PDB file of C-alpha atoms in Angstrom:
ATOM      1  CA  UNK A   1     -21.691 101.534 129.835  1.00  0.00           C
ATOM      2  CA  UNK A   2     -20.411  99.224 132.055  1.00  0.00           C
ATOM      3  CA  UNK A   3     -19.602  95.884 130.110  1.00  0.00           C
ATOM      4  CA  UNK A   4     -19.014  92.481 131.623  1.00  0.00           C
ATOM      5  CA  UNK A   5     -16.954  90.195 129.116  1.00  0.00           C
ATOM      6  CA  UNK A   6     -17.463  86.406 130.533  1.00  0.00           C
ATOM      7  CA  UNK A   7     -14.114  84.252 128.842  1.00  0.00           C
ATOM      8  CA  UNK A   8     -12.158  87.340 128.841  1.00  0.00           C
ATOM      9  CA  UNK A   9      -9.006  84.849 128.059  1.00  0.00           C
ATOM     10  CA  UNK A  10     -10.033  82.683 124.919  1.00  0.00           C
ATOM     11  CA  UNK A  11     -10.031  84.347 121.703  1.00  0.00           C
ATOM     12  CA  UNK A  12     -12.841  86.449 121.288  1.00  0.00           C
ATOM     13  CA  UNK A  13     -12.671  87.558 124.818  1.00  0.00           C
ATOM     14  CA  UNK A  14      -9.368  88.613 124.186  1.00  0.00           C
ATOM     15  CA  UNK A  15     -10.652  90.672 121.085  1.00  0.00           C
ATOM     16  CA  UNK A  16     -13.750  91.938 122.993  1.00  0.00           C
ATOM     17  CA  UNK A  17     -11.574  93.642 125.693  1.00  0.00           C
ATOM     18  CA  UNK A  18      -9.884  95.865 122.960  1.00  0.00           C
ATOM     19  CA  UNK A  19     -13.466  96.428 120.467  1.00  0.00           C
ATOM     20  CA  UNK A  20     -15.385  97.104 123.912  1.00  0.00           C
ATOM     21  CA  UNK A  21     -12.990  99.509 125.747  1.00  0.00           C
ATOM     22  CA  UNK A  22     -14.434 102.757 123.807  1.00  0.00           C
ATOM     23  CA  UNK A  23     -17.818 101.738 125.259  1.00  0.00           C
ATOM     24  CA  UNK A  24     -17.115 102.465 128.753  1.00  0.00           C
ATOM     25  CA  UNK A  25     -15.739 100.100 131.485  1.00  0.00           C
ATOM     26  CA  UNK A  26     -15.106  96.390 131.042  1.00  0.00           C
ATOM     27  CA  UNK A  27     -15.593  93.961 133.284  1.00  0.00           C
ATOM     28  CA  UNK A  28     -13.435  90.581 132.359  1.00  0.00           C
ATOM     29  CA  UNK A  29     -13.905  87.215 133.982  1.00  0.00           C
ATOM     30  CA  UNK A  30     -11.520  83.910 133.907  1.00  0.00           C
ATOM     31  CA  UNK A  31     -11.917  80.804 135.442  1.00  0.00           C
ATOM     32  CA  UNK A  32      -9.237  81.234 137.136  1.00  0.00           C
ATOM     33  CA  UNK A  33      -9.553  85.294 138.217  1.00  0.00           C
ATOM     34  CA  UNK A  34      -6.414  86.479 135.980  1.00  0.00           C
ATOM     35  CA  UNK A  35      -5.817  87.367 132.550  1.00  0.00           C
ATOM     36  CA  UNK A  36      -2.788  85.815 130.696  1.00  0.00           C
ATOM     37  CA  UNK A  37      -0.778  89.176 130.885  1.00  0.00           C
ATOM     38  CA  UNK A  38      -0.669  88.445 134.985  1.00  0.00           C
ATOM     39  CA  UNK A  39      -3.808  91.452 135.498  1.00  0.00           C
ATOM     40  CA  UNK A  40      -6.465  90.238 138.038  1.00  0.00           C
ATOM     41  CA  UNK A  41      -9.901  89.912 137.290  1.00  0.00           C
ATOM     42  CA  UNK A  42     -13.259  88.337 138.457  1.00  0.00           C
ATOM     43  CA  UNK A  43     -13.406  84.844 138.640  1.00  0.00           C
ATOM     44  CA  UNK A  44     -16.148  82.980 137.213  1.00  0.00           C
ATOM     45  CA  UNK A  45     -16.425  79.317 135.568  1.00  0.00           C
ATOM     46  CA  UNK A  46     -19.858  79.075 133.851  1.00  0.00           C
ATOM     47  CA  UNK A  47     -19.470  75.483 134.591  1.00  0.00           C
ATOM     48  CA  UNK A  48     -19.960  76.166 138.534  1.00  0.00           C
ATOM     49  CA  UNK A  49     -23.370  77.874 137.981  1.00  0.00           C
ATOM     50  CA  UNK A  50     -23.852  78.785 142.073  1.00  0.00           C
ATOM     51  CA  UNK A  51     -21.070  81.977 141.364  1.00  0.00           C
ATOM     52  CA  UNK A  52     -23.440  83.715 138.309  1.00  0.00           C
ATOM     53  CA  UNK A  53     -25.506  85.545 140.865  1.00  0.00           C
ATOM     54  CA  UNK A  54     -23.409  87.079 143.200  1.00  0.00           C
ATOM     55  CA  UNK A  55     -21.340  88.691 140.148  1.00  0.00           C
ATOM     56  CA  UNK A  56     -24.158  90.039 138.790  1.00  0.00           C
ATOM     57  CA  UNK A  57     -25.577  91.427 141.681  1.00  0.00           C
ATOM     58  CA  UNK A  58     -22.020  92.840 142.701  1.00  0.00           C
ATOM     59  CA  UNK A  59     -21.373  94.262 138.919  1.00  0.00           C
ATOM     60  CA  UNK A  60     -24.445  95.302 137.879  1.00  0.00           C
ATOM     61  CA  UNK A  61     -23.492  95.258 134.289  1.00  0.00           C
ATOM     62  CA  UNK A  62     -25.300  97.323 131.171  1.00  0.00           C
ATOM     63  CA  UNK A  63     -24.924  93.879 129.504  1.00  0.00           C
ATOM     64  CA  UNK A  64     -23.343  90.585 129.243  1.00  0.00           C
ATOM     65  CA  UNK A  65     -21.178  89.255 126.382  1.00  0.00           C
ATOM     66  CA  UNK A  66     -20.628  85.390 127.033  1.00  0.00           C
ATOM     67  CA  UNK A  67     -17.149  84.161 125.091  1.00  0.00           C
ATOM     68  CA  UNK A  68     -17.076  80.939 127.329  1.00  0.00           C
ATOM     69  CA  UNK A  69     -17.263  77.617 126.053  1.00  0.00           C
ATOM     70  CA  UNK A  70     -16.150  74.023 126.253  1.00  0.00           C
ATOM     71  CA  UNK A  71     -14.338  74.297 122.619  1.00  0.00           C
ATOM     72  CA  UNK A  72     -12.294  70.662 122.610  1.00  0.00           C
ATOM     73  CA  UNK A  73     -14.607  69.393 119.830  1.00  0.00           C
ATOM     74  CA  UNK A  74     -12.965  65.904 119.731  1.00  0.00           C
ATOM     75  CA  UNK A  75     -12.207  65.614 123.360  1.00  0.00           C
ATOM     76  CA  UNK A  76     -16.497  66.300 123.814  1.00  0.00           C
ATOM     77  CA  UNK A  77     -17.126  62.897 122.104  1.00  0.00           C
ATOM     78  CA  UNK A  78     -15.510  61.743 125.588  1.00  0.00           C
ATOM     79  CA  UNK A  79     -16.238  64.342 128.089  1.00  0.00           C
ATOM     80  CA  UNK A  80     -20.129  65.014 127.111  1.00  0.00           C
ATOM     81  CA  UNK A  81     -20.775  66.097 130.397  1.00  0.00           C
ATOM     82  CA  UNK A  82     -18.005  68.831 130.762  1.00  0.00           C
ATOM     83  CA  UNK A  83     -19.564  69.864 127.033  1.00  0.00           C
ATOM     84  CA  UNK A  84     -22.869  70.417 128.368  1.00  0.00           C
ATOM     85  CA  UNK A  85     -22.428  71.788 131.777  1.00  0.00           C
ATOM     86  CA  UNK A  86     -19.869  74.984 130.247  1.00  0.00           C
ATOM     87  CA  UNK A  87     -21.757  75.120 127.125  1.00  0.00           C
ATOM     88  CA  UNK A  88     -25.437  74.266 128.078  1.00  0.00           C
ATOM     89  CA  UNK A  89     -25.817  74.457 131.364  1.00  0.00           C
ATOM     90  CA  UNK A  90     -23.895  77.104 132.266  1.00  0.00           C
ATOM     91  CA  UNK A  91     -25.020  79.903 129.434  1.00  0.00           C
ATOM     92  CA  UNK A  92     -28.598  78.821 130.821  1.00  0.00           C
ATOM     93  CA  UNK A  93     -28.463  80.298 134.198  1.00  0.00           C
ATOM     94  CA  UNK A  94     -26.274  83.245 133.287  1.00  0.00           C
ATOM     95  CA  UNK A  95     -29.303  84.136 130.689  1.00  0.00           C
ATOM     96  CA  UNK A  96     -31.237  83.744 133.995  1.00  0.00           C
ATOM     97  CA  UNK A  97     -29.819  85.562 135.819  1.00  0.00           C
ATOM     98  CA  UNK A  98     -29.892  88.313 133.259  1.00  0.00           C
ATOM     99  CA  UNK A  99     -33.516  88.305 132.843  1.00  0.00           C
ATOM    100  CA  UNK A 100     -34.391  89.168 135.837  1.00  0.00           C
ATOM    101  CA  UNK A 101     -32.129  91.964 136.554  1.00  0.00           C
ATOM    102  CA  UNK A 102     -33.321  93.051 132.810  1.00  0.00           C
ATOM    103  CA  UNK A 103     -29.096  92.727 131.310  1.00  0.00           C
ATOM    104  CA  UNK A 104     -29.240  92.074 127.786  1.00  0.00           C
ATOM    105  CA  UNK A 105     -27.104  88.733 126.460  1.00  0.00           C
ATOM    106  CA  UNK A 106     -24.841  88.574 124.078  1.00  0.00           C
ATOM    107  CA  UNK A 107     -23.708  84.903 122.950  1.00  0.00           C
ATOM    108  CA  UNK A 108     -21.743  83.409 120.479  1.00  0.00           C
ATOM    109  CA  UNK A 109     -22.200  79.719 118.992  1.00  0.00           C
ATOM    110  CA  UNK A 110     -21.540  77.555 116.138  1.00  0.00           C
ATOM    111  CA  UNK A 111     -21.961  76.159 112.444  1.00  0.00           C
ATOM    112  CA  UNK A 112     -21.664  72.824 114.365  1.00  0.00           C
ATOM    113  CA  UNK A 113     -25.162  73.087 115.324  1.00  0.00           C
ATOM    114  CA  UNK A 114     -25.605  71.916 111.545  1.00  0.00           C
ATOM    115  CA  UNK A 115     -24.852  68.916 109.936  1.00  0.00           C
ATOM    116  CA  UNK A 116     -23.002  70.132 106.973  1.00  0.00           C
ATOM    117  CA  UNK A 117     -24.972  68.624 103.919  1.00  0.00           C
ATOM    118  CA  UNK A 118     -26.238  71.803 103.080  1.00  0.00           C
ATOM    119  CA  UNK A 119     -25.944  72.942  99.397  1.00  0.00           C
ATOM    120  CA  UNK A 120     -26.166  77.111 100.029  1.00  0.00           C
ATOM    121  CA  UNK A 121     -25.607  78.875 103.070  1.00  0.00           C
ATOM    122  CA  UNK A 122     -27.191  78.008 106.096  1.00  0.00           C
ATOM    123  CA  UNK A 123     -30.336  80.748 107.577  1.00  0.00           C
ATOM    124  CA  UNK A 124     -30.347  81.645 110.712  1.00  0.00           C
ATOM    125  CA  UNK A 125     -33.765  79.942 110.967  1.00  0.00           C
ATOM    126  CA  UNK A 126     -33.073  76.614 109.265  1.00  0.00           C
ATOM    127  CA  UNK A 127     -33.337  73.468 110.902  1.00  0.00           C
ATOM    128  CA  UNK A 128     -30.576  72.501 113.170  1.00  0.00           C
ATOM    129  CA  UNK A 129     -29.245  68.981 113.334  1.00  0.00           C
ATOM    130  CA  UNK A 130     -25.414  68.537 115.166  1.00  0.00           C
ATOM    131  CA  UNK A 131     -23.118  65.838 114.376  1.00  0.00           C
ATOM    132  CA  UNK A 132     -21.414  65.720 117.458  1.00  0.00           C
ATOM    133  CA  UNK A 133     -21.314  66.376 121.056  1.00  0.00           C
ATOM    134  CA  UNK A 134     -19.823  69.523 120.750  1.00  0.00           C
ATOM    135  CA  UNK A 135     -22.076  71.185 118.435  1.00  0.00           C
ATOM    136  CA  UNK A 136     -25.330  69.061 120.557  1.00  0.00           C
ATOM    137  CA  UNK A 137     -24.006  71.161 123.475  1.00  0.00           C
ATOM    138  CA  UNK A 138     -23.938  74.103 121.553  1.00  0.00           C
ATOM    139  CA  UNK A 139     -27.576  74.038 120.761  1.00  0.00           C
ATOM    140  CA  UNK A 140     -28.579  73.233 123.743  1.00  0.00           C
ATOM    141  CA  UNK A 141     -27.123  76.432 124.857  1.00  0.00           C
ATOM    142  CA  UNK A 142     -28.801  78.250 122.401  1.00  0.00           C
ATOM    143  CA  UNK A 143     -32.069  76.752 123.824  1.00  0.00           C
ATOM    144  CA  UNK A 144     -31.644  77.598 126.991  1.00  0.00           C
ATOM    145  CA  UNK A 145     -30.581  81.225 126.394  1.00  0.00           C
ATOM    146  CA  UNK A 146     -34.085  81.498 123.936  1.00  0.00           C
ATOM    147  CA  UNK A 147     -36.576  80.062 127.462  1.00  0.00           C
ATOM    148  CA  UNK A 148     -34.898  82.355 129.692  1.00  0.00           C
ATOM    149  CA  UNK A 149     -36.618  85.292 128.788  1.00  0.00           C
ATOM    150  CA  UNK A 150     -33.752  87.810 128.866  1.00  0.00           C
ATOM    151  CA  UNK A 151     -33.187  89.875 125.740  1.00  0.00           C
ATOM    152  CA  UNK A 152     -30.302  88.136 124.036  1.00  0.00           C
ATOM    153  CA  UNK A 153     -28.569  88.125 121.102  1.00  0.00           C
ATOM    154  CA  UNK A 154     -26.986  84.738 119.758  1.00  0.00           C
ATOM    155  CA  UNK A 155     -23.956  85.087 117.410  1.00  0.00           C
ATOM    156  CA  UNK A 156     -23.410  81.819 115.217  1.00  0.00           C
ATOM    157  CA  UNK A 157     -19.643  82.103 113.661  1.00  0.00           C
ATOM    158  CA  UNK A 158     -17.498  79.637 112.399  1.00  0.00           C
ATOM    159  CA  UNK A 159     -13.743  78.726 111.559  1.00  0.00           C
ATOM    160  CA  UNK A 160     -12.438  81.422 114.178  1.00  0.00           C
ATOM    161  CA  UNK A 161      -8.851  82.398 113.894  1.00  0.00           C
ATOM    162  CA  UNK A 162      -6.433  85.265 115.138  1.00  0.00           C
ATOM    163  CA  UNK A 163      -2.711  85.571 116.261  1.00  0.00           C
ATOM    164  CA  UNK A 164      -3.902  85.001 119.538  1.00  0.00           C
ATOM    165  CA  UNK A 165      -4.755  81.566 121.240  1.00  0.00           C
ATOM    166  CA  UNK A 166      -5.153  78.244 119.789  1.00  0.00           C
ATOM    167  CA  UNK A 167      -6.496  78.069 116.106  1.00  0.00           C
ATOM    168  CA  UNK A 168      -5.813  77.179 112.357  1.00  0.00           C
ATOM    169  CA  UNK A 169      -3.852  79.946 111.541  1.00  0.00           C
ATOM    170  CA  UNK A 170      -1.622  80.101 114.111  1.00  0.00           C
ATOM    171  CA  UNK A 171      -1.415  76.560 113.447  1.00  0.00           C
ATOM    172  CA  UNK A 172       0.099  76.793 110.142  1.00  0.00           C
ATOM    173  CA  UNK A 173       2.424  79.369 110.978  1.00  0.00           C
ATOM    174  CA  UNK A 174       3.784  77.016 113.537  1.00  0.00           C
ATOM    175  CA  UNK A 175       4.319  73.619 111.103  1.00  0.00           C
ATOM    176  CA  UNK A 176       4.641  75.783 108.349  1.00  0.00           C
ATOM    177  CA  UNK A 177       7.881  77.415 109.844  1.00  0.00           C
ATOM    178  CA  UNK A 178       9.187  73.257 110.533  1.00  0.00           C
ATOM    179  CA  UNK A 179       7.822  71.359 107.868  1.00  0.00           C
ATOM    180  CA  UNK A 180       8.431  71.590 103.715  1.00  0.00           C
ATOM    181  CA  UNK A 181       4.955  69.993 102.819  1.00  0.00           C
ATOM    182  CA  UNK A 182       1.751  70.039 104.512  1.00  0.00           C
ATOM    183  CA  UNK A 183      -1.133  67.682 104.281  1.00  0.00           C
ATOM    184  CA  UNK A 184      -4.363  69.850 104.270  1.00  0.00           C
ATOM    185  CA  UNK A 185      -8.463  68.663 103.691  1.00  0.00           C
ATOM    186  CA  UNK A 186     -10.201  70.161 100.785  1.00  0.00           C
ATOM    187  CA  UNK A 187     -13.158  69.219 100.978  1.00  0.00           C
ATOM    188  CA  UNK A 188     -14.904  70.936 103.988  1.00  0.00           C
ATOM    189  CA  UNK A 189     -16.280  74.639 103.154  1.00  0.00           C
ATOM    190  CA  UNK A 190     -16.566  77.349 105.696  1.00  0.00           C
ATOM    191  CA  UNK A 191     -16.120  81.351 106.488  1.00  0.00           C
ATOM    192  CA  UNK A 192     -12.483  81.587 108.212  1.00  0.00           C
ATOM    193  CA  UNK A 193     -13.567  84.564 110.600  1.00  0.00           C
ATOM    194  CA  UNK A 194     -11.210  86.370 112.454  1.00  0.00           C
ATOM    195  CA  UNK A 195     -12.029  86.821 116.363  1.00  0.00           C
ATOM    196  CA  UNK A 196     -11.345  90.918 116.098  1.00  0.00           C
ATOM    197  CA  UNK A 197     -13.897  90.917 113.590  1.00  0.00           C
ATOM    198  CA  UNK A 198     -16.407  89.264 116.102  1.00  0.00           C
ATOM    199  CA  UNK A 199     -15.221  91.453 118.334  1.00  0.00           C
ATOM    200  CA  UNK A 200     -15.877  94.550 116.575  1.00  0.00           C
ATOM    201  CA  UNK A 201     -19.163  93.783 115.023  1.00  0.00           C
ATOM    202  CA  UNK A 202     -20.514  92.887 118.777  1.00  0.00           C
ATOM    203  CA  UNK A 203     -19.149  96.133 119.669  1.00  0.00           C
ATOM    204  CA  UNK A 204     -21.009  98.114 117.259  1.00  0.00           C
ATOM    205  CA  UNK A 205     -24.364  95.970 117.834  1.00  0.00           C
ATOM    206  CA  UNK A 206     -23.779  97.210 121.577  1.00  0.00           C
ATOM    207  CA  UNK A 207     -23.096 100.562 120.803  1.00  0.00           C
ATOM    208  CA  UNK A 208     -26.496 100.833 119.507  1.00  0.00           C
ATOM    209  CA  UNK A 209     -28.603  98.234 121.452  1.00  0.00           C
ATOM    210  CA  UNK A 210     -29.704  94.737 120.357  1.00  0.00           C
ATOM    211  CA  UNK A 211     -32.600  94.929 117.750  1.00  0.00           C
ATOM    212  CA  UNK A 212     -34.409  91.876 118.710  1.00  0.00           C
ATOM    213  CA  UNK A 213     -33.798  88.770 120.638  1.00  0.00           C
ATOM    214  CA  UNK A 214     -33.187  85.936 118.401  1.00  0.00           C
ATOM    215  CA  UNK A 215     -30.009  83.793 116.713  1.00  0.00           C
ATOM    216  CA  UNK A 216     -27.552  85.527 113.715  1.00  0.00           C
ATOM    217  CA  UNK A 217     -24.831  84.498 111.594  1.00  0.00           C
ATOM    218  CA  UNK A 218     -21.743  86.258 111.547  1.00  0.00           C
ATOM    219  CA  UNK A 219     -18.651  85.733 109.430  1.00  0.00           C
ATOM    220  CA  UNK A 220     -16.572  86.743 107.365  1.00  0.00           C
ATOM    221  CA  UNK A 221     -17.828  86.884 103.355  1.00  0.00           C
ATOM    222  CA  UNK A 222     -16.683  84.197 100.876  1.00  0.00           C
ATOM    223  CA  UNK A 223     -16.273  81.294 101.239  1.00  0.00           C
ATOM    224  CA  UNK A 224     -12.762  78.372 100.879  1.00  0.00           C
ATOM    225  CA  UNK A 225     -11.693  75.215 102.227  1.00  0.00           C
ATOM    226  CA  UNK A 226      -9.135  74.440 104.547  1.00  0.00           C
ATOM    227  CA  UNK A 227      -6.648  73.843 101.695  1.00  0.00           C
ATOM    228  CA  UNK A 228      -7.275  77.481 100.646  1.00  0.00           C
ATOM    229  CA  UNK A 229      -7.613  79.013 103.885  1.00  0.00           C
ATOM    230  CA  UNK A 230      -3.933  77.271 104.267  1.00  0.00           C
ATOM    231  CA  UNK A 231      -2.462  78.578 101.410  1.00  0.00           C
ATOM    232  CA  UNK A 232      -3.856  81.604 101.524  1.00  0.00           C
ATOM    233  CA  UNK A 233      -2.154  82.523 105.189  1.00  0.00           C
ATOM    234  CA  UNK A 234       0.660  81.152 103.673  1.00  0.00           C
ATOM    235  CA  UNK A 235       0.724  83.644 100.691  1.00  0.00           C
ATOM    236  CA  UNK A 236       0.086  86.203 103.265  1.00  0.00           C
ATOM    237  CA  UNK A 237       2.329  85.743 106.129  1.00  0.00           C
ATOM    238  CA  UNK A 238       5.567  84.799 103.491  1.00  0.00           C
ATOM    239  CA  UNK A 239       4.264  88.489 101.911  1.00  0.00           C
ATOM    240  CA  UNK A 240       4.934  89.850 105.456  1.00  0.00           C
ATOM    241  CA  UNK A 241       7.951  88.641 106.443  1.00  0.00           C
ATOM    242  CA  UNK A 242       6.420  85.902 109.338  1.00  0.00           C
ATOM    243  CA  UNK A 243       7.657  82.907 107.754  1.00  0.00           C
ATOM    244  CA  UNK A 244      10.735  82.648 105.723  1.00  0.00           C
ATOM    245  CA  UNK A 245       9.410  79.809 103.235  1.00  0.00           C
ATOM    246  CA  UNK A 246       6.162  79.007 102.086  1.00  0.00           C
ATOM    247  CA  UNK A 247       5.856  75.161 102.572  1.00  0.00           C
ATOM    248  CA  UNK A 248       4.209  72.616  99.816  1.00  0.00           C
ATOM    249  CA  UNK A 249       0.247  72.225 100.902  1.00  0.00           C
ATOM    250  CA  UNK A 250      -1.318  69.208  99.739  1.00  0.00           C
ATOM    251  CA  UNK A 251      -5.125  68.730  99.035  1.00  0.00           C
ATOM    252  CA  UNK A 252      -6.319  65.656 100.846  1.00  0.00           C
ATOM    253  CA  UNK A 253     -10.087  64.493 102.325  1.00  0.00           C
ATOM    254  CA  UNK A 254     -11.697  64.024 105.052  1.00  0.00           C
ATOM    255  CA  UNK A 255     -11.470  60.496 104.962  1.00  0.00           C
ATOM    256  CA  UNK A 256      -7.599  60.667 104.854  1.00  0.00           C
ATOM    257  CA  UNK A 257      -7.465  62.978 108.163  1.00  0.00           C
ATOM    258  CA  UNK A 258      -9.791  61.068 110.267  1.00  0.00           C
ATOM    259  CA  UNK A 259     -10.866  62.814 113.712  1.00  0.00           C
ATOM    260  CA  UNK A 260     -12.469  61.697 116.811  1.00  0.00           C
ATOM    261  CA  UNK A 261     -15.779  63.947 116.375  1.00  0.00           C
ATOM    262  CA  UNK A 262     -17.540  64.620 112.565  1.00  0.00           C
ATOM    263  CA  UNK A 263     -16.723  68.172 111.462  1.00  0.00           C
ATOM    264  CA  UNK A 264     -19.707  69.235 109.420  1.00  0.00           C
ATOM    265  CA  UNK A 265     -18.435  69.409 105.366  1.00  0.00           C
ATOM    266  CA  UNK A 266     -20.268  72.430 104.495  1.00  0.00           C
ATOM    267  CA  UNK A 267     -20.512  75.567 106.861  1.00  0.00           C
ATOM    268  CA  UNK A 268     -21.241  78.455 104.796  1.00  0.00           C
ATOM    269  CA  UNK A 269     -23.587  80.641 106.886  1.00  0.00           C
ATOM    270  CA  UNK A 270     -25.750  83.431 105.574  1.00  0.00           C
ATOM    271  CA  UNK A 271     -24.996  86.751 107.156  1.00  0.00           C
ATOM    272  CA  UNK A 272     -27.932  88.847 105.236  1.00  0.00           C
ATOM    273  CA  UNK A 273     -30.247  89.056 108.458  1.00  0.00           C
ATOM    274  CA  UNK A 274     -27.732  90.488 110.547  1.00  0.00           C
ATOM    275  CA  UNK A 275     -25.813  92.700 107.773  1.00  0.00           C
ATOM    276  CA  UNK A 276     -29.427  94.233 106.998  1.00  0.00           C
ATOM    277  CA  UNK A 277     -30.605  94.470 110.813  1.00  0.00           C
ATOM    278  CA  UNK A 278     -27.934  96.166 112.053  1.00  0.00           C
ATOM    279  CA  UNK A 279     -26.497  98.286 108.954  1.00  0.00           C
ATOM    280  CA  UNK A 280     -22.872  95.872 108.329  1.00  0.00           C
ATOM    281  CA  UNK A 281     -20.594  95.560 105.819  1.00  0.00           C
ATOM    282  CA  UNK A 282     -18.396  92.522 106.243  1.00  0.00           C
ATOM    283  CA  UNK A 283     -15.549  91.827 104.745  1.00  0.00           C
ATOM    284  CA  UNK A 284     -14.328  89.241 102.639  1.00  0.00           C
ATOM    285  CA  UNK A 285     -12.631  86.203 104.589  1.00  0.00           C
ATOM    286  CA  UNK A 286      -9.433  87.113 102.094  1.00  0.00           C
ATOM    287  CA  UNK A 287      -9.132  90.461 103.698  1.00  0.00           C
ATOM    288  CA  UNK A 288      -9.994  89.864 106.706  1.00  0.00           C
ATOM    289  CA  UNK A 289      -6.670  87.460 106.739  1.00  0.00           C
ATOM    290  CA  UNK A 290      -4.581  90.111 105.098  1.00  0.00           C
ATOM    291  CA  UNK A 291      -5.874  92.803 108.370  1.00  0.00           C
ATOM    292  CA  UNK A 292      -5.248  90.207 110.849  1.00  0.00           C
ATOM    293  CA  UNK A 293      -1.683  89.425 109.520  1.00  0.00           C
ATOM    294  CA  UNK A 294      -1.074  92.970 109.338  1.00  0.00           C
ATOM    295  CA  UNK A 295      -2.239  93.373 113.174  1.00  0.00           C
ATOM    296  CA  UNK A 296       0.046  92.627 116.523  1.00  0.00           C
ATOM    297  CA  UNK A 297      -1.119  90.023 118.325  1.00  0.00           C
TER     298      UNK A 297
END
C-alpha cells in the first residue's frame, strides 16, 4: 500500500508514521515540507486548498489519513477564520479530491463537537451541538467530508496525549518537575487517549479496509478527570524514574481555571460501534498511560 499521512508532524501524525510503516510506503506531508528530525517531505497546508490536487495526482495514494488541524482551541475564539479554513475548509476539498480518484479518507475529530451536558457516553450518532469555535470548525469538517462522496472514515477521539508534542501529559511532567503543588480541574470527564493508540487502531482499520463510510469514537476505556488523569501520570512517571518527586495536585473547578473558549464538562464517548465493527479491544485509559510511559518518545 502506498499511504499518504497529511500532518505527518503533530501528534498523531507522528504516531501514524511508525503504526503505518508495516503497511507499505508512507507518504508524510508538513506545512512546511520537513519533518522535525530535519527529513524532507511533501509540502502541503490544508489551509491553501489549490496544492490538494497536484499531490494527489503526483502520489496516487491507496488512501489518505488526514492528522491536520487548527488545534489552538482558545486562540479559535479569535482566529475563527484560520479554524475553519484548516479544519473545515481544507478537509473538504481533500475528501474531494479523494472521491474522484476513488482514495478512501481517513479523519480524525473531536468530543468538542458536543456540548458536554451529557449524562452517559456520547453515540456516534447523537446530536451534535459545539461550544466553541474550535469544536464548530470541527463539525463542519465532518460535514464536508460526509457530502463529498468519497469513502471515509471519521475518527472522533478526545483528551490526546503522548511524549511527543504539545499535550497534558507532557505538561505535567514539565511543572511537575518545577513546582511542589499543582492546581488541577475536577470536574470535566473524558477518555485520556494516547496518540500511538490512534495510531495503531487506524492502522489495523487500514490493514483490512474501511467497513463503511460514516463517523466513530475512539478512545481509550474508562473514564477520569483531569485531577486523576494528573495524578495518575504522576504515580506513573515517579514509578519510572521521569520525575524525581511527585508534586501536591489540588482538585479545583472549572470556574476557578477560567479559559478563553468553553471546554465541554463531560466527554465520555462510546466506542461499542467501532470495537464491534472492526473486531477491537481497547484498553483502559490507566494502561494505556502506564504503555506510553513505558515507550521512548
Amino acid at each position: 500500500m502506498r499511504l499518504l499521512v497529511v500532518g505527518a508532524n503533530g501528534q498523531v501524525g507522528h504516531a501514524l508514521l511508525q503504526s503505518l510503516a508495516p503497511l507499505g510506503e508512507v507518504v508524510a506531508t508538513t506545512r512546511s515540507g520537513q519533518l522535525p528530525d530535519g527529513r524532507a517531505c511533501e509540502t502541503l497546508d490544508l489551509a491553501q486548498t489549490d496544492g490538494i490536487e497536484a499531490l494527489l495526482q503526483r502520489i496516487r495514494p491507496d488512501a489518505v489519513i488526514n492528522a491536520a488541524a487548527y488545534t489552538a482551541v482558545d486562540r479559535a475564539e479569535d482566529e475563527p477564520e484560520a479554524a475553519f479554513a484548516a479544519n473545515a475548509e481544507g478537509p473538504g476539498h481533500l475528501a474531494q479530491a479523494c472521491a474522484s480518484r476513488g482514495i478512501p479518507l481517513v479523519h480524525y475529530s473531536t468530543d468538542y463537537v458536543f456540548d458536554g451536558r451529557g449524562t452517559r457516553p456520547y453515540r456516534d450518532d447523537d446530536a451534535t451541538d459545539p461550544l466553541g469555535i474550535y469544536g464548530a470548525s470541527k463539525l463542519a469538517g465532518e460535514e464536508a467530508i460526509a457530502r463529498s462522496g468519497a469513502r471515509h472514515l471519521i475518527l472522533r477521539t478526545a483528551w490526546v496525549y503522548g511524549l511527543y508534542g504539545a499535550n497534558f501529559l507532557r505538561t505535567m511532567l514539565r511543572v511537575g518537575a518545577e513546582r511542589d503543588e499543582l492546581r488541577v480541574v475536577a470536574d470535566q470527564r473524558g477518555c485520556p487517549t494516547p496518540a500511538w493508540l490512534i495510531a495503531d487502531v487506524t492502522a489495523q482499520i487500514l490493514r483490512h479496509g474501511i467497513a463503511a463510510s460514516g463517523i466513530r469514537h475512539l478512545v481509550a476505556a474508562g473514564e477520569t478527570n483531569w485531577h486523576g488523569f494528573a495524578s495518575a501520570i504522576f504515580d506513573g512517571a515517579h514509578a519510572r524514574g521521569l520525575i524525581a518527586r511527585k508534586p501536591n495536585v489540588v482538585a479545583i473547578t472549572t470556574a476557578d481555571y477560567p479559559t478563553r473558549a468553553t471546554r465541554p464538562a463531560y466527554s465520555v464517548l462510546d466506542t461499542s460501534h467501532l470495537r464491534e465493527e472492526y473486531d477491537l479491544v481497547l484498553p483502559d485509559w490507566r494502561d494505556a498511560l502506564i504503555e506510553t510511559l513505558s515507550r521512548p518518545a
